[in-house]
Amino acid sequence: MIIETIVTTLNEAGEANVAPMGVTIGEGVIVIRPYTDSATCRNLIATGVAVVNLTDSVRVFAESAISHPQFPTFPAESVQGRVLTDACSYYECSVIDTETTTPRATFRCAIVKKGVLREFVGFNRAKNAIIEAAILATRVRLLGTESILQEYRRLADVVRKTGGEQETSAMQYLQEYVERQPR
């Protein structure tokens, strides 16, 4: 099963990259599959470590999907990485196996530490809609602006009915991004 997370990696200069990413979490192992041209892939190859953050803050998903924001973090304990301050829980990971010959690389990572910062309250329909909207925003070049905006109309209705200020703000942020893309 793929779990939507926020993966933090560091480049060789120690600068953090924050990226939303679906990962597979197994017994002691996490599989991360970034595109080979992504900063996450480059950083995993360069450093061999990542922190997989589980959060209920959909604003983090929205912003990191389409820009390069810097969110508050603190140092990981067992790997050279950064943990999102807004994470509910996190996994510090070390790469044990790499496959980079396809457009999406595969990194099998050993979980070297698990941390819990706060309770995960859960997702409502609006939070799920924002995660879907963030994923769609990353595919605007593949799917086209109009088809995404059509889906956004449906997702925005879900956010209006079931969301709060954070979800409304995240939906607006993503909508404005997609509207700025060439048609």
Short mmCIF file of C-alpha atoms in Angstrom, two decimals:
data_model
loop_
_atom_site.label_atom_id
_atom_site.label_comp_id
_atom_site.label_asym_id
_atom_site.label_seq_id
_atom_site.Cartn_x
_atom_site.Cartn_y
_atom_site.Cartn_z
CA MET A 1 0.00 0.00 0.00
CA ILE A 2 1.30 3.46 -0.89
CA ILE A 3 1.19 6.03 1.91
CA GLU A 4 1.35 9.76 1.09
CA THR A 5 4.23 11.30 3.02
CA ILE A 6 6.63 14.21 2.98
CA VAL A 7 10.20 13.06 2.27
CA THR A 8 13.03 15.28 3.39
CA THR A 9 16.50 14.82 1.95
CA LEU A 10 19.68 16.86 2.04
CA ASN A 11 21.94 17.73 -0.85
CA GLU A 12 25.70 17.54 -0.54
CA ALA A 13 25.77 21.15 0.73
CA GLY A 14 23.38 20.20 3.55
CA GLU A 15 20.38 22.09 2.12
CA ALA A 16 17.01 20.46 2.73
CA ASN A 17 14.60 19.39 0.01
CA VAL A 18 10.99 18.78 1.03
CA ALA A 19 8.89 16.67 -1.35
CA PRO A 20 5.49 15.01 -1.12
CA MET A 21 5.84 11.39 -2.09
CA GLY A 22 3.94 8.17 -1.91
CA VAL A 23 6.08 5.50 -0.25
CA THR A 24 5.58 1.88 0.71
CA ILE A 25 6.19 1.16 4.37
CA GLY A 26 6.95 -2.44 5.27
CA GLU A 27 8.43 -4.30 8.20
CA GLY A 28 11.68 -2.40 8.82
CA VAL A 29 11.87 -1.16 5.21
CA ILE A 30 10.53 1.83 3.27
CA VAL A 31 10.53 1.96 -0.54
CA ILE A 32 10.87 5.44 -2.04
CA ARG A 33 10.33 5.85 -5.80
CA PRO A 34 11.24 9.37 -6.98
CA TYR A 35 11.66 10.36 -10.61
CA THR A 36 15.30 10.14 -11.63
CA ASP A 37 15.45 13.84 -12.55
CA SER A 38 14.18 14.98 -9.12
CA ALA A 39 16.11 16.56 -6.26
CA THR A 40 14.95 13.72 -4.02
CA CYS A 41 16.61 11.16 -6.29
CA ARG A 42 19.83 13.17 -6.59
CA ASN A 43 19.96 13.64 -2.83
CA LEU A 44 19.32 9.97 -2.07
CA ILE A 45 22.12 8.99 -4.44
CA ALA A 46 24.48 11.58 -2.94
CA THR A 47 23.78 11.01 0.76
CA GLY A 48 22.05 7.63 1.05
CA VAL A 49 19.58 8.85 3.69
CA ALA A 50 16.12 10.36 4.00
CA VAL A 51 13.49 11.18 6.58
CA VAL A 52 9.94 10.07 5.75
CA ASN A 53 7.50 12.36 7.57
CA LEU A 54 3.84 11.55 8.19
CA THR A 55 1.79 14.70 8.71
CA ASP A 56 -1.80 15.82 8.71
CA SER A 57 -0.83 19.33 7.54
CA VAL A 58 -2.13 19.48 3.99
CA ARG A 59 -0.58 22.91 3.46
CA VAL A 60 2.82 21.16 3.52
CA PHE A 61 1.61 18.79 0.78
CA ALA A 62 0.24 21.66 -1.33
CA GLU A 63 3.27 23.94 -1.08
CA SER A 64 5.96 21.30 -1.48
CA ALA A 65 4.21 19.76 -4.50
CA ILE A 66 4.60 22.89 -6.65
CA SER A 67 7.35 24.99 -5.08
CA HIS A 68 10.49 24.72 -2.99
CA PRO A 69 9.39 25.98 0.42
CA GLN A 70 11.42 25.78 3.56
CA PHE A 71 9.46 24.45 6.52
CA PRO A 72 10.64 24.36 10.12
CA THR A 73 12.73 21.25 10.78
CA PHE A 74 15.10 19.86 13.35
CA PRO A 75 18.05 17.47 12.98
CA ALA A 76 17.36 13.75 12.75
CA GLU A 77 19.05 11.67 15.44
CA SER A 78 20.33 8.61 13.55
CA VAL A 79 20.95 9.92 10.01
CA GLN A 80 22.18 13.17 8.49
CA GLY A 81 18.71 14.51 7.76
CA ARG A 82 15.93 16.85 8.83
CA VAL A 83 12.60 16.06 10.50
CA LEU A 84 9.60 18.29 9.81
CA THR A 85 8.55 20.06 12.98
CA ASP A 86 4.93 19.66 11.81
CA ALA A 87 5.22 15.87 11.41
CA CYS A 88 3.02 13.60 13.48
CA SER A 89 5.58 10.82 13.19
CA TYR A 90 8.65 10.11 11.09
CA TYR A 91 11.07 7.44 9.96
CA GLU A 92 14.80 8.03 9.64
CA CYS A 93 16.00 5.87 6.75
CA SER A 94 19.24 4.63 5.24
CA VAL A 95 19.37 3.39 1.63
CA ILE A 96 20.21 -0.31 1.35
CA ASP A 97 19.44 -0.91 -2.34
CA THR A 98 19.14 1.38 -5.37
CA GLU A 99 17.72 0.91 -8.88
CA THR A 100 17.96 3.94 -11.20
CA THR A 101 17.62 2.51 -14.72
CA THR A 102 13.93 3.43 -15.18
CA PRO A 103 12.31 6.90 -15.15
CA ARG A 104 11.32 6.28 -11.53
CA ALA A 105 14.17 5.15 -9.34
CA THR A 106 13.61 2.69 -6.52
CA PHE A 107 15.36 3.11 -3.19
CA ARG A 108 14.89 0.38 -0.58
CA CYS A 109 15.66 1.94 2.76
CA ALA A 110 16.18 0.45 6.20
CA ILE A 111 14.26 2.19 8.95
CA VAL A 112 16.92 3.11 11.48
CA LYS A 113 14.71 5.15 13.83
CA LYS A 114 11.03 5.92 14.24
CA GLY A 115 9.85 9.00 16.09
CA VAL A 116 6.48 10.30 17.20
CA LEU A 117 5.95 14.03 17.77
CA ARG A 118 2.19 14.27 18.21
CA GLU A 119 -1.03 12.42 17.69
CA PHE A 120 -2.28 11.96 14.14
CA VAL A 121 -5.86 13.15 14.30
CA GLY A 122 -6.72 11.86 10.84
CA PHE A 123 -7.88 13.12 7.47
CA ASN A 124 -11.32 14.30 6.57
CA ARG A 125 -12.65 14.49 3.01
CA ALA A 126 -11.22 18.00 2.53
CA LYS A 127 -7.70 16.94 3.51
CA ASN A 128 -7.91 13.99 1.13
CA ALA A 129 -9.12 16.36 -1.60
CA ILE A 130 -6.08 18.60 -1.07
CA ILE A 131 -3.69 15.67 -1.38
CA GLU A 132 -5.39 14.69 -4.65
CA ALA A 133 -5.25 18.30 -5.85
CA ALA A 134 -1.53 18.50 -5.01
CA ILE A 135 -0.83 15.30 -6.97
CA LEU A 136 -2.78 16.66 -9.94
CA ALA A 137 -0.83 19.94 -9.81
CA THR A 138 2.42 18.00 -10.25
CA ARG A 139 0.99 16.46 -13.41
CA VAL A 140 -0.23 19.61 -15.15
CA ARG A 141 2.20 19.12 -18.06
CA LEU A 142 0.95 15.56 -18.56
CA LEU A 143 -2.79 16.03 -18.06
CA GLY A 144 -3.30 19.61 -19.24
CA THR A 145 -4.62 22.62 -17.41
CA GLU A 146 -8.26 22.28 -18.43
CA SER A 147 -8.69 18.69 -17.27
CA ILE A 148 -7.11 19.51 -13.92
CA LEU A 149 -9.27 22.62 -13.46
CA GLN A 150 -12.34 20.51 -14.19
CA GLU A 151 -11.33 18.07 -11.45
CA TYR A 152 -10.50 20.99 -9.16
CA ARG A 153 -14.11 22.21 -9.38
CA ARG A 154 -15.26 18.91 -7.88
CA LEU A 155 -12.47 18.89 -5.26
CA ALA A 156 -13.13 22.54 -4.31
CA ASP A 157 -16.76 21.64 -3.58
CA VAL A 158 -15.57 18.91 -1.18
CA VAL A 159 -13.22 21.39 0.50
CA ARG A 160 -16.01 23.98 0.87
CA LYS A 161 -18.33 21.43 2.46
CA THR A 162 -15.91 19.67 4.81
CA GLY A 163 -12.77 21.77 5.19
CA GLY A 164 -11.49 24.53 7.37
CA GLU A 165 -9.18 27.50 6.86
CA GLN A 166 -6.06 25.39 6.19
CA GLU A 167 -7.75 23.29 3.51
CA THR A 168 -9.43 26.32 1.89
CA SER A 169 -6.11 28.16 1.74
CA ALA A 170 -4.29 25.11 0.32
CA MET A 171 -6.95 24.60 -2.37
CA GLN A 172 -6.73 28.26 -3.39
CA TYR A 173 -2.93 28.04 -3.52
CA LEU A 174 -3.06 25.02 -5.84
CA GLN A 175 -5.87 26.48 -7.98
CA GLU A 176 -3.89 29.68 -8.58
CA TYR A 177 -0.82 27.67 -9.55
CA VAL A 178 -2.69 25.57 -12.11
CA GLU A 179 -4.47 28.64 -13.54
CA ARG A 180 -1.06 30.25 -14.20
CA GLN A 181 0.10 27.29 -16.31
CA PRO A 182 -0.02 27.48 -20.13
CA ARG A 183 -3.21 26.15 -21.66
#
